[in-house]
Amino acid sequence: MKTNFLIIFLLASLLSCQKEIPNTSTINRETDFNFDWKFQLQKDTTKLTQVPLIDTDWRDIRLPHDWSVEMSFDSILEGATGYLPGGVAVYQKHFETPANKSEKNTYILFDGVYNNAIFWLNGTLLGENPYGYSPVYFDITEVLKEGSEENILTVHVDHSRYVDSRWYTGSGIYRNVKLITLSKLHIPIWGTYLTTPEINENSAKVNLEVKVENESANDSSFSLSTKILDGEGNQVAIKSDDLQLSVGSKNSFLQALEVAKPKLWDTENPNMYKAVTSIIQDGNVIDEYTTPFGIRSLRFDVKSGFYLNEKPMDVKGICIHHDGGLVGAAVPEGVWRRRFEKLKACGVNAIRTSHNPFSEEFMNLCDEMGILVQNEIFDELDYAKDKRQNYHDRHDDYISRGYVEHFQKWGKSDLTRTMLRDRNHPSVFQWSIGNEIEWTYLHYRYVTGFWKDPKDPQNAGEYWGSEPMFTPEEMKKRYDASEKGEYILAETAKKINGWVKELDPSRVTTANLVIPQTSMVSGYADAVDIVGFSYRNKDIPWALKHFPNKQVTINENPGTWDDWKQVIENPGVFSVFMWTGIDYMGERHGDWPAKSGWGDILDLAGFELQGWNYFKSIWVNKPHISIGTLPVAESGFKQTGISGQQLPENSGAYKWRDSNMHWNYEDGEPVVVEVCSNYSMVELFINGRSLGRRSMSESPDRLFRWTMPYEAGTLTAKAGFDGSEITAELKTTSEPVGFVLTSDKTSLKADAYDVAHIEVQLVDKDGLPVKTENTKIEFEIVGEAKLLGVDNGARENIQDFQSHSIVTAKGRCLMILQSTKIAGKVKVIAKAGGFESQQQIIDIESKDPTK
């Protein structure tokens, strides 16, 4: 009994040491600042000298906003950025002072403005931010008007250099804006850093570093209290410290907490927690900062690969750019969510943010849905890339000047702000300091021996199909003897890596190496923890042999079976990031009317391509079979006799390409049938007649192929043992007799953010999707909702996105609808000549369930 009493006494004593945190319902740091902006395009690049401007006749908009995607595609523009224009514009917002400046500090936070942005409040310069991909904030306290007098925030955006990236960038305030109001004694923006260094099944240690700033008029004594809440809102840990901070000072305080029986974050079960940190004075909470986080461990082993929570994991990654198709760079969260759901369904568990930081909203969604992120920060450093043709810069015109103009001055600041924002996200598992940077250091290519002629630096010889021709020792001698420029890549990389490690020693760094033969001996590869190769599978055996203590993997690849074989056959090689998971606009110099492309899994509208099936057959451990078809003339193969076998015209034939998902050709036309399956043997039938079996052993790229003259009817693929067979079918369709209208949502929140994807698919008399006929679809919206745009996913589609009509491609199209703040019913009507109209009802539901 005495022992039990002692235990109860000790527990009571321990609990009494933890001060109860008062009610925090009145603390609201952040205000949505996206609504009620004024916008006007400018005629030229003239800098503003007198602000604010008179804006009574300007356009009313809400953010996020991308003005480029509102424009028409034009062949006289540049395909590198998708044949859409840039320009110069000014945004203004009128607002009342949110708090007494003697009692509160106020900040304005921009998650991304593209680009060369200059900010004023009430005519006073706040600052600038040239890099369009980094977040930035300003303290506006002292510039705010007194009392109820109106404030005017002015943002000048100069994207006249509209070809300053090698892909579509968008233009304007294309990410969220927040107004942040804080007590004079407060935790600053991005003011916490949380790690989980020790984890087992019984407990997890949580280390929290909290910055506190005292901008009050007096020295301050306060309690810093942190409670950890699980995903259901239950308190699972608490820590309080009594602290002091002198007037005008700032400091970082460490708190160690322990969570019992932690629910770990991983890609299948992305369990999230919140650390709610309060500053308490005189029994009142005066500031409160919430840090969402996940409990998880990351470990990389040069011999055995990558471990998430001490479980080995193959990283099935994709590269993507930041645009969302018809919405441009101002991507609603719901657009990403739809795309992520489809990507995860085919096995994707990681994304590389090519080649720049993405939005905070994007990162939050990766946390929530369980997607690992390789967070990439730069595409060029000391020297410029050519925005039209990649590699080193060969153009010197005004419109293609990019980040190199700013890196020396702004590089550390841009990286720091990005990392402070992103370093608490459990989804982030690597920091990538740069993408294919070697192209901009010309001597790197010549060191390999494949580039011979200094006067012809684009002539790579047999580089792409060959293994390294020199040993590392020979490569090092060649590198040391090579002529170098003002900047040394290895030194720049070490500098950047140091910036990263200072901010976050808990994660590894990487870089995407496109000339790894040179990088491995020059010191560049040594500057980061793990090196990822870019389209250089031929170098992997060489690197594993000569650099056994340096972990190498794949950071960018075309998405072939050979790429995935590197992961299967080399335990230390743990990742691929195929180029790309989703079509994106840009990188189409001289390809008019093709303004987008490169995606293998989803097209620009987010429709599945046959590549979705291909990667699912490789990455998902469930039975799979599906059929793709294409004319022999487009396949890279040639038919041999009547056996139905085929021979590749060259090795390039055995690589993935987007095959058709239909069975409609000219009678007798030679067709290649490609079946994706994870079974070892597949049999193909046409109209019930067997065309023979194919074995995985004769499928170098895991595609089972037959060639045959086209015959209308039903194509059937079968695999599996008796009683557990799986089948896939493609049927010849007749002419369309109508269309089907569907929506991924039938209700939306009345928050002016939520979106519905409305899809149209032509069908024949049997209800089968017709993918070889097209027609014009017109949309009508009855009710309070906003049409964001229309698209058909086709790479050559150059119809305006912001339209109420679109000609289908593959018999389908997409319209995205966004709610307003007005609740009610919205009717979407789709019309097409000669077909019966269809409609879809969308309920716009009030955020307040009582209304």
PDB file of C-alpha atoms in Angstrom, residues 39-201:
ATOM      1  CA  PHE A  39      -4.871  44.648 -60.347  1.00  0.00           C
ATOM      2  CA  GLN A  40      -3.625  46.373 -63.453  1.00  0.00           C
ATOM      3  CA  LEU A  41      -1.154  45.441 -66.168  1.00  0.00           C
ATOM      4  CA  GLN A  42       1.454  48.099 -66.946  1.00  0.00           C
ATOM      5  CA  LYS A  43       2.559  49.273 -70.356  1.00  0.00           C
ATOM      6  CA  ASP A  44       6.296  49.023 -69.723  1.00  0.00           C
ATOM      7  CA  THR A  45       8.999  48.300 -67.146  1.00  0.00           C
ATOM      8  CA  THR A  46       9.104  51.828 -65.749  1.00  0.00           C
ATOM      9  CA  LYS A  47       9.726  51.708 -62.012  1.00  0.00           C
ATOM     10  CA  LEU A  48       7.122  53.274 -59.781  1.00  0.00           C
ATOM     11  CA  THR A  49       8.231  56.540 -58.237  1.00  0.00           C
ATOM     12  CA  GLN A  50       5.041  57.669 -56.526  1.00  0.00           C
ATOM     13  CA  VAL A  51       2.873  55.133 -54.758  1.00  0.00           C
ATOM     14  CA  PRO A  52       0.183  54.241 -54.003  1.00  0.00           C
ATOM     15  CA  LEU A  53      -1.540  54.592 -57.364  1.00  0.00           C
ATOM     16  CA  ILE A  54      -5.133  55.566 -58.058  1.00  0.00           C
ATOM     17  CA  ASP A  55      -6.848  52.229 -58.632  1.00  0.00           C
ATOM     18  CA  THR A  56     -10.585  53.008 -58.796  1.00  0.00           C
ATOM     19  CA  ASP A  57     -10.891  51.668 -62.350  1.00  0.00           C
ATOM     20  CA  TRP A  58      -8.587  48.674 -61.893  1.00  0.00           C
ATOM     21  CA  ARG A  59      -9.730  45.094 -62.093  1.00  0.00           C
ATOM     22  CA  ASP A  60     -11.004  43.429 -58.904  1.00  0.00           C
ATOM     23  CA  ILE A  61      -9.297  40.107 -58.235  1.00  0.00           C
ATOM     24  CA  ARG A  62      -8.604  37.626 -55.502  1.00  0.00           C
ATOM     25  CA  LEU A  63      -5.396  35.736 -54.891  1.00  0.00           C
ATOM     26  CA  PRO A  64      -3.648  33.494 -55.728  1.00  0.00           C
ATOM     27  CA  HIS A  65      -3.512  35.004 -59.205  1.00  0.00           C
ATOM     28  CA  ASP A  66      -1.534  34.154 -62.342  1.00  0.00           C
ATOM     29  CA  TRP A  67      -2.108  36.678 -65.101  1.00  0.00           C
ATOM     30  CA  SER A  68      -0.111  34.798 -67.771  1.00  0.00           C
ATOM     31  CA  VAL A  69      -2.485  31.820 -67.838  1.00  0.00           C
ATOM     32  CA  GLU A  70      -5.368  34.211 -68.537  1.00  0.00           C
ATOM     33  CA  MET A  71      -3.780  35.169 -71.860  1.00  0.00           C
ATOM     34  CA  SER A  72      -3.860  33.503 -75.282  1.00  0.00           C
ATOM     35  CA  PHE A  73      -1.132  31.216 -76.581  1.00  0.00           C
ATOM     36  CA  ASP A  74       0.819  32.853 -79.375  1.00  0.00           C
ATOM     37  CA  SER A  75       3.413  31.405 -81.768  1.00  0.00           C
ATOM     38  CA  ILE A  76       5.428  34.635 -81.691  1.00  0.00           C
ATOM     39  CA  LEU A  77       6.099  34.064 -77.990  1.00  0.00           C
ATOM     40  CA  GLU A  78       8.605  31.615 -76.569  1.00  0.00           C
ATOM     41  CA  GLY A  79       7.946  27.899 -76.202  1.00  0.00           C
ATOM     42  CA  ALA A  80      10.435  27.633 -73.345  1.00  0.00           C
ATOM     43  CA  THR A  81       7.723  29.083 -71.110  1.00  0.00           C
ATOM     44  CA  GLY A  82       4.729  27.643 -72.964  1.00  0.00           C
ATOM     45  CA  TYR A  83       3.981  30.371 -75.555  1.00  0.00           C
ATOM     46  CA  LEU A  84       2.318  32.549 -72.918  1.00  0.00           C
ATOM     47  CA  PRO A  85       3.405  36.124 -72.162  1.00  0.00           C
ATOM     48  CA  GLY A  86       4.870  37.722 -69.069  1.00  0.00           C
ATOM     49  CA  GLY A  87       4.699  41.447 -68.537  1.00  0.00           C
ATOM     50  CA  VAL A  88       4.573  43.969 -65.711  1.00  0.00           C
ATOM     51  CA  ALA A  89       1.704  44.575 -63.303  1.00  0.00           C
ATOM     52  CA  VAL A  90       0.765  46.305 -60.088  1.00  0.00           C
ATOM     53  CA  TYR A  91      -1.408  44.929 -57.285  1.00  0.00           C
ATOM     54  CA  GLN A  92      -2.928  47.050 -54.538  1.00  0.00           C
ATOM     55  CA  LYS A  93      -4.969  46.241 -51.460  1.00  0.00           C
ATOM     56  CA  HIS A  94      -6.808  48.653 -49.191  1.00  0.00           C
ATOM     57  CA  PHE A  95      -7.253  47.615 -45.574  1.00  0.00           C
ATOM     58  CA  GLU A  96      -7.740  48.928 -42.081  1.00  0.00           C
ATOM     59  CA  THR A  97      -4.992  48.808 -39.489  1.00  0.00           C
ATOM     60  CA  PRO A  98      -5.591  45.491 -37.710  1.00  0.00           C
ATOM     61  CA  ALA A  99      -4.265  46.451 -34.265  1.00  0.00           C
ATOM     62  CA  ASN A 100      -2.802  49.265 -32.194  1.00  0.00           C
ATOM     63  CA  LYS A 101       0.847  49.392 -33.218  1.00  0.00           C
ATOM     64  CA  SER A 102       1.900  50.182 -29.647  1.00  0.00           C
ATOM     65  CA  GLU A 103       0.424  46.841 -28.568  1.00  0.00           C
ATOM     66  CA  LYS A 104       0.902  44.562 -31.564  1.00  0.00           C
ATOM     67  CA  ASN A 105       3.358  43.949 -34.378  1.00  0.00           C
ATOM     68  CA  THR A 106       1.968  43.348 -37.857  1.00  0.00           C
ATOM     69  CA  TYR A 107       3.619  41.498 -40.740  1.00  0.00           C
ATOM     70  CA  ILE A 108       2.700  40.725 -44.316  1.00  0.00           C
ATOM     71  CA  LEU A 109       3.750  37.281 -45.618  1.00  0.00           C
ATOM     72  CA  PHE A 110       3.887  36.421 -49.335  1.00  0.00           C
ATOM     73  CA  ASP A 111       4.386  32.738 -50.098  1.00  0.00           C
ATOM     74  CA  GLY A 112       5.444  33.492 -53.662  1.00  0.00           C
ATOM     75  CA  VAL A 113       5.356  36.352 -56.166  1.00  0.00           C
ATOM     76  CA  TYR A 114       6.655  35.824 -59.687  1.00  0.00           C
ATOM     77  CA  ASN A 115       8.871  37.775 -59.906  1.00  0.00           C
ATOM     78  CA  ASN A 116      11.226  40.733 -59.333  1.00  0.00           C
ATOM     79  CA  ALA A 117       8.676  42.028 -56.864  1.00  0.00           C
ATOM     80  CA  ILE A 118       8.908  45.353 -55.009  1.00  0.00           C
ATOM     81  CA  PHE A 119       6.640  46.052 -52.038  1.00  0.00           C
ATOM     82  CA  TRP A 120       5.362  49.330 -50.535  1.00  0.00           C
ATOM     83  CA  LEU A 121       2.927  50.195 -47.792  1.00  0.00           C
ATOM     84  CA  ASN A 122       1.410  53.667 -47.837  1.00  0.00           C
ATOM     85  CA  GLY A 123       4.159  54.779 -50.200  1.00  0.00           C
ATOM     86  CA  THR A 124       6.982  53.545 -47.958  1.00  0.00           C
ATOM     87  CA  LEU A 125       9.299  50.958 -49.494  1.00  0.00           C
ATOM     88  CA  LEU A 126       9.171  47.663 -47.591  1.00  0.00           C
ATOM     89  CA  GLY A 127      11.679  45.748 -49.712  1.00  0.00           C
ATOM     90  CA  GLU A 128      11.998  43.480 -52.720  1.00  0.00           C
ATOM     91  CA  ASN A 129      12.255  39.816 -53.632  1.00  0.00           C
ATOM     92  CA  PRO A 130      13.645  38.970 -57.077  1.00  0.00           C
ATOM     93  CA  TYR A 131      13.314  35.152 -56.802  1.00  0.00           C
ATOM     94  CA  GLY A 132       9.760  34.210 -57.661  1.00  0.00           C
ATOM     95  CA  TYR A 133       9.894  30.863 -55.870  1.00  0.00           C
ATOM     96  CA  SER A 134      10.891  31.926 -52.335  1.00  0.00           C
ATOM     97  CA  PRO A 135       8.573  33.174 -49.577  1.00  0.00           C
ATOM     98  CA  VAL A 136       9.163  36.608 -48.042  1.00  0.00           C
ATOM     99  CA  TYR A 137       7.658  38.707 -45.275  1.00  0.00           C
ATOM    100  CA  PHE A 138       7.933  42.272 -44.000  1.00  0.00           C
ATOM    101  CA  ASP A 139       7.336  43.983 -40.689  1.00  0.00           C
ATOM    102  CA  ILE A 140       4.804  46.716 -41.499  1.00  0.00           C
ATOM    103  CA  THR A 141       4.093  47.852 -37.943  1.00  0.00           C
ATOM    104  CA  GLU A 142       5.648  51.296 -38.090  1.00  0.00           C
ATOM    105  CA  VAL A 143       4.225  52.098 -41.530  1.00  0.00           C
ATOM    106  CA  LEU A 144       0.595  51.378 -40.651  1.00  0.00           C
ATOM    107  CA  LYS A 145      -1.836  54.283 -40.366  1.00  0.00           C
ATOM    108  CA  GLU A 146      -3.232  55.272 -37.002  1.00  0.00           C
ATOM    109  CA  GLY A 147      -6.814  54.516 -36.075  1.00  0.00           C
ATOM    110  CA  SER A 148      -9.310  53.796 -38.823  1.00  0.00           C
ATOM    111  CA  GLU A 149      -7.408  55.527 -41.623  1.00  0.00           C
ATOM    112  CA  GLU A 150      -7.030  53.316 -44.688  1.00  0.00           C
ATOM    113  CA  ASN A 151      -3.745  51.575 -45.611  1.00  0.00           C
ATOM    114  CA  ILE A 152      -2.729  50.763 -49.175  1.00  0.00           C
ATOM    115  CA  LEU A 153      -0.342  47.896 -49.925  1.00  0.00           C
ATOM    116  CA  THR A 154       1.307  48.122 -53.363  1.00  0.00           C
ATOM    117  CA  VAL A 155       3.175  45.317 -55.132  1.00  0.00           C
ATOM    118  CA  HIS A 156       5.001  45.924 -58.405  1.00  0.00           C
ATOM    119  CA  VAL A 157       5.751  42.711 -60.317  1.00  0.00           C
ATOM    120  CA  ASP A 158       8.183  42.823 -63.234  1.00  0.00           C
ATOM    121  CA  HIS A 159       8.044  39.630 -65.260  1.00  0.00           C
ATOM    122  CA  SER A 160       9.036  41.337 -68.495  1.00  0.00           C
ATOM    123  CA  ARG A 161      11.903  38.834 -68.663  1.00  0.00           C
ATOM    124  CA  TYR A 162       9.302  36.163 -69.238  1.00  0.00           C
ATOM    125  CA  VAL A 163      11.760  33.504 -70.469  1.00  0.00           C
ATOM    126  CA  ASP A 164      13.782  33.554 -67.255  1.00  0.00           C
ATOM    127  CA  SER A 165      13.102  29.879 -66.478  1.00  0.00           C
ATOM    128  CA  ARG A 166      13.165  26.780 -68.684  1.00  0.00           C
ATOM    129  CA  TRP A 167       9.491  26.031 -68.012  1.00  0.00           C
ATOM    130  CA  TYR A 168       6.224  27.847 -67.442  1.00  0.00           C
ATOM    131  CA  THR A 169       6.522  30.056 -64.379  1.00  0.00           C
ATOM    132  CA  GLY A 170       3.328  32.062 -64.238  1.00  0.00           C
ATOM    133  CA  SER A 171       3.201  35.749 -63.375  1.00  0.00           C
ATOM    134  CA  GLY A 172       1.941  37.640 -60.354  1.00  0.00           C
ATOM    135  CA  ILE A 173       1.059  36.985 -56.722  1.00  0.00           C
ATOM    136  CA  TYR A 174       0.467  33.332 -57.485  1.00  0.00           C
ATOM    137  CA  ARG A 175       0.615  31.955 -53.940  1.00  0.00           C
ATOM    138  CA  ASN A 176      -1.181  32.771 -50.691  1.00  0.00           C
ATOM    139  CA  VAL A 177      -0.766  35.997 -48.739  1.00  0.00           C
ATOM    140  CA  LYS A 178      -1.296  36.292 -44.979  1.00  0.00           C
ATOM    141  CA  LEU A 179      -1.506  39.217 -42.594  1.00  0.00           C
ATOM    142  CA  ILE A 180       0.084  38.256 -39.290  1.00  0.00           C
ATOM    143  CA  THR A 181      -0.555  40.175 -36.067  1.00  0.00           C
ATOM    144  CA  LEU A 182       1.531  39.354 -32.995  1.00  0.00           C
ATOM    145  CA  SER A 183       2.014  40.461 -29.446  1.00  0.00           C
ATOM    146  CA  LYS A 184       5.149  42.508 -28.784  1.00  0.00           C
ATOM    147  CA  LEU A 185       6.483  39.423 -27.007  1.00  0.00           C
ATOM    148  CA  HIS A 186       6.088  36.707 -29.619  1.00  0.00           C
ATOM    149  CA  ILE A 187       7.326  33.725 -31.560  1.00  0.00           C
ATOM    150  CA  PRO A 188       8.350  35.056 -34.986  1.00  0.00           C
ATOM    151  CA  ILE A 189       7.236  33.748 -38.360  1.00  0.00           C
ATOM    152  CA  TRP A 190       8.839  30.321 -38.978  1.00  0.00           C
ATOM    153  CA  GLY A 191      10.004  30.548 -35.375  1.00  0.00           C
ATOM    154  CA  THR A 192      10.143  26.863 -34.438  1.00  0.00           C
ATOM    155  CA  TYR A 193      12.371  23.946 -35.421  1.00  0.00           C
ATOM    156  CA  LEU A 194      11.207  20.479 -34.433  1.00  0.00           C
ATOM    157  CA  THR A 195      13.002  17.143 -34.726  1.00  0.00           C
ATOM    158  CA  THR A 196      12.265  13.607 -33.502  1.00  0.00           C
ATOM    159  CA  PRO A 197      15.772  12.204 -32.901  1.00  0.00           C
ATOM    160  CA  GLU A 198      14.868   9.115 -30.839  1.00  0.00           C
ATOM    161  CA  ILE A 199      11.969   6.831 -31.686  1.00  0.00           C
ATOM    162  CA  ASN A 200      10.911   3.375 -30.572  1.00  0.00           C
ATOM    163  CA  GLU A 201       7.567   1.634 -30.280  1.00  0.00           C
TER     164      GLU A 201
END
